[in-house]
XYZ file of C-alpha atoms in Angstrom:
389
model
C 34.910 0.764 -1.825
C 33.763 -2.011 -4.801
C 32.001 -5.097 -3.600
C 32.428 -8.408 -5.224
C 29.337 -10.312 -4.522
C 30.410 -13.150 -6.754
C 33.328 -14.020 -4.448
C 31.433 -13.596 -1.177
C 28.394 -16.284 -2.834
C 31.053 -18.577 -3.650
C 32.491 -19.140 -0.264
C 29.541 -18.854 1.845
C 28.198 -21.863 -0.463
C 31.149 -23.770 0.978
C 29.879 -23.077 4.565
C 26.301 -23.246 3.978
C 26.353 -27.304 4.180
C 27.778 -26.843 7.884
C 25.922 -23.667 8.987
C 25.139 -25.196 12.437
C 28.711 -25.826 13.523
C 29.796 -22.514 11.529
C 27.359 -20.888 13.659
C 28.620 -22.448 17.021
C 32.211 -21.846 16.084
C 31.210 -18.182 15.306
C 30.115 -17.355 19.181
C 32.670 -19.468 20.272
C 35.119 -17.220 18.714
C 32.946 -13.817 19.581
C 32.724 -14.925 23.158
C 36.183 -16.039 23.815
C 37.519 -12.669 22.465
C 34.401 -10.551 24.306
C 33.502 -12.550 27.417
C 31.113 -9.562 28.174
C 28.956 -9.753 25.128
C 27.531 -13.297 26.421
C 25.348 -11.119 28.552
C 23.909 -9.883 25.623
C 22.334 -12.888 24.398
C 19.756 -15.588 25.589
C 20.720 -18.635 28.124
C 19.915 -21.296 25.275
C 21.851 -20.405 22.112
C 20.237 -22.608 19.294
C 17.731 -19.931 18.058
C 20.326 -17.521 18.028
C 22.467 -19.498 16.170
C 19.369 -20.380 13.293
C 18.571 -16.576 13.480
C 22.387 -15.570 12.765
C 22.332 -17.642 9.557
C 19.063 -16.825 8.445
C 20.210 -13.082 8.485
C 23.562 -13.678 7.152
C 22.246 -16.040 4.194
C 19.595 -13.139 3.283
C 22.374 -10.373 3.269
C 25.123 -12.618 1.216
C 22.085 -13.350 -1.348
C 20.843 -9.893 -1.264
C 24.210 -8.544 -2.213
C 23.399 -7.970 -5.855
C 19.940 -6.045 -4.852
C 21.312 -3.051 -3.420
C 17.841 -1.417 -2.414
C 16.285 -4.311 -0.785
C 19.707 -4.947 1.021
C 19.768 -1.407 2.196
C 16.539 -1.556 3.585
C 16.989 -4.881 5.206
C 20.347 -3.592 6.717
C 18.639 -0.402 8.321
C 15.786 -2.616 9.730
C 18.575 -4.880 11.439
C 20.508 -1.764 12.579
C 17.326 -0.247 14.083
C 16.274 -3.657 16.049
C 19.529 -4.153 17.186
C 19.206 -1.174 19.314
C 17.070 -3.309 21.736
C 20.254 -5.703 22.592
C 22.413 -2.430 23.486
C 24.417 -3.026 20.544
C 26.996 0.017 20.083
C 29.277 0.303 17.056
C 32.294 -1.291 19.059
C 30.130 -4.347 18.996
C 30.287 -4.602 15.134
C 33.993 -4.843 15.385
C 34.203 -7.610 17.440
C 31.174 -9.523 15.488
C 33.196 -8.731 12.227
C 36.403 -10.494 13.475
C 35.097 -13.544 14.486
C 32.847 -13.846 11.427
C 35.832 -13.323 9.065
C 37.707 -15.841 10.871
C 34.616 -18.357 10.908
C 34.457 -17.908 7.176
C 38.274 -18.481 6.704
C 38.214 -21.708 8.833
C 35.175 -23.456 7.141
C 35.874 -22.319 3.895
C 39.689 -23.042 4.127
C 40.422 -25.003 0.680
C 39.011 -22.125 -1.546
C 39.876 -19.576 0.821
C 42.337 -16.716 -0.809
C 43.214 -13.209 -0.136
C 40.828 -11.932 -2.449
C 38.262 -13.657 -0.987
C 39.030 -12.136 2.141
C 38.990 -8.761 1.047
C 35.467 -9.142 -0.713
C 34.000 -10.145 2.421
C 36.078 -7.443 4.648
C 34.438 -4.832 2.290
C 31.097 -6.433 2.177
C 31.061 -6.701 5.975
C 32.123 -2.884 6.231
C 29.482 -1.958 4.055
C 26.699 -3.962 5.726
C 28.061 -2.415 9.173
C 27.951 1.397 8.109
C 24.491 0.829 6.844
C 22.872 -0.568 10.287
C 25.145 1.864 12.437
C 23.967 4.833 10.574
C 20.462 3.570 10.646
C 20.362 3.132 14.480
C 22.196 6.534 15.072
C 19.545 8.210 13.029
C 16.496 6.452 14.564
C 14.564 8.684 16.994
C 12.173 6.270 18.515
C 12.896 4.433 21.814
C 15.217 1.314 20.919
C 12.102 -0.510 22.978
C 8.912 0.241 24.633
C 7.347 -0.700 28.268
C 3.846 -1.980 27.653
C 1.561 -2.804 30.258
C -1.369 -5.837 29.544
C -4.557 -3.965 30.246
C -6.604 -7.113 28.959
C -5.835 -10.892 29.056
C -8.550 -13.149 27.014
C -8.124 -16.870 27.140
C -9.730 -18.012 24.040
C -9.228 -21.668 23.850
C -6.458 -23.771 25.928
C -3.605 -22.526 24.145
C -4.482 -19.293 22.586
C -4.768 -15.894 24.073
C -5.450 -12.331 23.250
C -3.257 -9.530 24.915
C -4.139 -6.209 24.839
C -1.173 -3.862 25.566
C -0.998 -0.107 26.261
C 2.788 1.055 25.463
C 4.323 3.641 27.999
C 4.927 5.837 24.958
C 3.536 6.271 21.780
C 4.291 3.441 19.233
C 3.839 4.057 15.484
C 3.236 1.233 13.288
C 1.805 -0.088 10.091
C -0.740 -2.317 10.047
C 0.706 -5.890 9.328
C 3.563 -5.127 10.926
C 5.017 -6.971 14.091
C 6.979 -6.534 17.464
C 9.215 -8.608 19.389
C 8.100 -9.382 22.826
C 10.381 -9.850 26.134
C 8.539 -11.086 29.347
C 10.155 -10.696 32.609
C 10.435 -14.600 33.006
C 12.796 -15.072 30.198
C 15.155 -12.079 29.940
C 17.133 -11.517 26.847
C 14.500 -13.847 25.190
C 12.626 -11.825 22.189
C 9.650 -13.603 20.132
C 8.110 -12.275 17.272
C 4.181 -11.148 17.521
C 2.064 -9.757 14.759
C 0.176 -6.962 15.760
C -3.650 -7.746 15.221
C -5.078 -4.269 15.069
C -4.636 -1.169 13.116
C -3.702 1.888 15.070
C -5.864 3.248 17.700
C -6.681 6.414 18.957
C -5.796 5.194 22.727
C -2.431 3.667 21.456
C -3.271 0.286 22.407
C -2.500 -2.852 20.542
C -3.439 -6.595 20.542
C -1.453 -9.611 20.021
C -2.838 -13.043 19.383
C -0.448 -15.689 20.889
C -0.604 -19.477 20.766
C 1.418 -21.264 23.447
C 3.219 -23.895 21.555
C 5.037 -26.592 23.205
C 8.201 -25.981 24.886
C 7.661 -22.315 23.862
C 9.482 -20.252 26.590
C 7.729 -16.663 25.748
C 4.244 -17.895 23.848
C 3.699 -20.002 26.971
C 4.590 -17.245 29.509
C 2.246 -14.897 27.641
C -0.797 -17.166 27.443
C -0.353 -19.005 30.847
C 1.585 -16.856 33.289
C 0.531 -13.454 32.264
C -1.909 -11.215 33.998
C -3.675 -7.771 33.736
C -1.128 -5.398 34.809
C 2.065 -7.211 34.016
C 4.516 -5.369 32.386
C 6.250 -6.652 28.630
C 8.820 -5.010 26.747
C 8.376 -4.427 23.118
C 10.996 -3.872 20.145
C 10.460 -1.833 17.556
C 7.658 -2.531 15.041
C 8.826 -3.925 11.432
C 7.593 -6.102 8.561
C 6.614 -5.440 5.048
C 3.071 -7.415 4.832
C 1.413 -3.450 5.065
C -1.678 -2.297 3.202
C -2.268 -2.285 -0.472
C -1.591 0.752 -2.689
C -4.118 -0.095 -5.052
C -8.115 -0.374 -5.366
C -8.149 -4.058 -6.310
C -10.035 -6.377 -4.282
C -8.522 -8.510 -1.482
C -7.769 -11.792 -0.887
C -6.325 -12.943 2.733
C -5.765 -16.521 3.792
C -4.970 -16.769 7.483
C -3.675 -19.863 9.232
C -4.401 -20.158 12.964
C -2.797 -17.044 14.691
C -1.240 -15.915 11.388
C -5.042 -14.465 11.405
C -3.425 -11.020 13.442
C -1.555 -9.340 10.801
C -4.265 -9.885 8.212
C -7.097 -8.540 10.650
C -5.173 -5.665 11.278
C -4.857 -4.920 7.387
C -8.395 -5.467 7.231
C -9.296 -2.887 9.622
C -7.439 -0.600 7.825
C -8.948 -0.960 4.775
C -12.685 -0.723 6.055
C -11.377 2.563 8.125
C -9.916 4.324 4.772
C -13.280 4.772 3.455
C -12.571 2.396 0.125
C -15.027 -0.241 -0.883
C -13.162 -3.231 -2.235
C -14.439 -6.649 -1.831
C -12.481 -8.788 0.797
C -12.421 -12.312 1.548
C -10.761 -13.988 4.350
C -10.303 -17.541 4.539
C -9.479 -18.506 8.041
C -8.133 -21.696 8.598
C -7.652 -24.104 11.475
C -7.410 -27.957 12.341
C -10.310 -28.136 14.854
C -13.297 -26.221 14.902
C -12.514 -25.517 18.978
C -9.541 -23.229 17.474
C -11.896 -20.935 15.674
C -10.852 -18.340 18.377
C -11.707 -14.852 17.021
C -14.994 -16.024 15.146
C -17.401 -13.257 16.966
C -15.009 -10.355 16.619
C -14.616 -11.501 12.500
C -18.351 -11.899 12.542
C -18.926 -8.244 13.781
C -16.556 -7.031 11.376
C -18.308 -8.598 8.464
C -21.841 -7.511 9.760
C -20.319 -3.515 9.875
C -18.645 -4.092 6.627
C -20.972 -5.642 3.861
C -18.058 -6.160 1.299
C -15.924 -8.307 3.791
C -16.531 -12.277 3.693
C -15.270 -14.488 6.379
C -15.011 -18.299 5.893
C -13.774 -20.089 8.487
C -11.929 -23.747 7.108
C -11.308 -26.639 9.349
C -9.124 -29.366 8.269
C -9.310 -31.971 10.833
C -12.625 -32.124 12.108
C -14.799 -34.597 10.534
C -18.109 -33.242 12.768
C -17.434 -29.543 11.474
C -20.583 -28.767 9.069
C -18.668 -25.731 7.340
C -16.120 -25.612 4.709
C -13.466 -28.324 5.238
C -9.948 -28.672 3.674
C -6.369 -27.535 3.882
C -6.218 -23.747 2.917
C -4.127 -24.127 -0.433
C -6.714 -26.584 -1.345
C -9.956 -24.551 -0.543
C -7.863 -21.360 -2.079
C -8.273 -22.929 -5.326
C -12.067 -23.890 -4.926
C -13.041 -20.318 -5.677
C -13.133 -18.373 -8.939
C -9.984 -16.805 -10.288
C -7.629 -14.452 -7.667
C -5.700 -13.339 -10.637
C -6.953 -9.674 -10.204
C -6.803 -9.543 -6.350
C -3.830 -8.491 -3.784
C -3.351 -11.501 -1.930
C -2.252 -11.613 1.731
C -0.965 -14.896 3.041
C 0.099 -15.780 6.726
C 0.359 -18.461 8.928
C 2.469 -21.925 9.330
C 5.578 -21.374 6.871
C 4.247 -24.661 5.064
C 0.828 -23.555 4.306
C 2.253 -20.037 3.194
C 4.528 -21.427 0.570
C 2.083 -23.942 -0.644
C -0.553 -21.098 -1.136
C 1.606 -18.721 -2.677
C 2.645 -21.163 -5.097
C -0.735 -22.043 -6.132
C -1.901 -18.467 -6.307
C 1.064 -17.930 -8.553
C 0.560 -20.774 -10.795
C -3.352 -19.409 -11.095
C -2.110 -16.196 -12.229
C -1.602 -13.828 -9.429
C 1.632 -11.942 -9.790
C 4.339 -12.438 -7.252
C 4.417 -8.524 -6.721
C 0.743 -8.984 -5.577
C 1.517 -11.860 -2.937
C 2.092 -10.295 0.409
C 3.908 -12.117 2.912
C 6.460 -11.073 5.404
C 10.011 -13.087 4.600
C 11.061 -12.106 7.889
C 8.543 -14.044 9.752
C 9.691 -17.061 11.627
C 8.452 -20.279 12.784
C 8.223 -19.666 16.461
C 6.885 -22.760 17.449
C 10.345 -24.755 16.209
C 12.525 -21.993 17.144
C 10.905 -21.925 20.762
C 11.345 -25.978 20.954
C 14.620 -25.688 19.627
C 15.706 -23.119 22.531
C 13.923 -25.318 24.991
C 15.911 -28.349 23.988
C 19.331 -26.739 23.954
C 18.676 -25.345 27.572
C 17.377 -29.222 28.271
C 20.724 -30.503 26.894
C 22.895 -27.831 28.672
C 20.998 -28.587 32.149
C 21.835 -32.518 31.697
C 25.620 -31.869 30.963
C 25.818 -29.313 33.741
C 24.332 -32.417 35.809
C 26.404 -35.130 34.535
């Protein structure tokens, strides 16, 4: 099979401007052809439509990078197991996808383009199906909440004990489903390095209208059960002895704390700067634990940063600006996690200051949970209003 990435990209470019309509059309075709598949998806489809196009965009633009594409597709295939996806489902999805591309790129569509899409999809599904079939770990884990600490009005730290051993690498994240919202999964980073007792911690902020995040912060209690998807993510510990810069915005602290824990436990002694940024001093939710880590590891320096609280007497400012106040980070490994705008701007400034992109670690599949949860809520409200009209 010979792929033609150029034809796939050119035709996809014609569909990108109407991504929302295309995604809605795709799911309409899919559920018309296979009504039983509707039960595999959440009640509100706005977030799902966004995720579909996010994943499709990434696959299309990675067609020229076979190694990276194969890794991403294998990860998707393994992750899709938690939804009960089988090879037959991929056939139905492929039919609906091809119909969608043909419909929205009708002005330029040719038999050659259709062949290019057919071959590209066959290649992608082969990788995903084989990765899922070869995976020996569970498609999901049942986990008990053994501790629930409310740190601020909107932030809680949950400690979970999976019913089976879960192997993960510091810096990875899991998807979480609560009993309150079946089939709705949200991503949360694991906030600790692997422990002997197998427990893991999540730092969760309840966002306005956020179904899962609000349930975890305000309605979850010790003894409750959650479902966890397989650990995924590439923002993992460094393979060098360079000093580290970690820039965390809000609960973006979680995966960076796990990476730092791992480095400390490894016996290495790099200098580590952790810039922990929030808007208000009251949001510095994890400072006691960070202070203990700093006291036990003299090579760690924790610097809390507050942007919008004029009464705060420590370091103030936006994280991207604060990063530039220090000496050059060009010889460091840099880790950045938090709100997308902050991450993008910090990465831009680090690159401008001489840090190679290969030494700037961010997870490209991390999504803006707040925006997606709110979109899910808005869609549900619209659906309710339409049913009542």
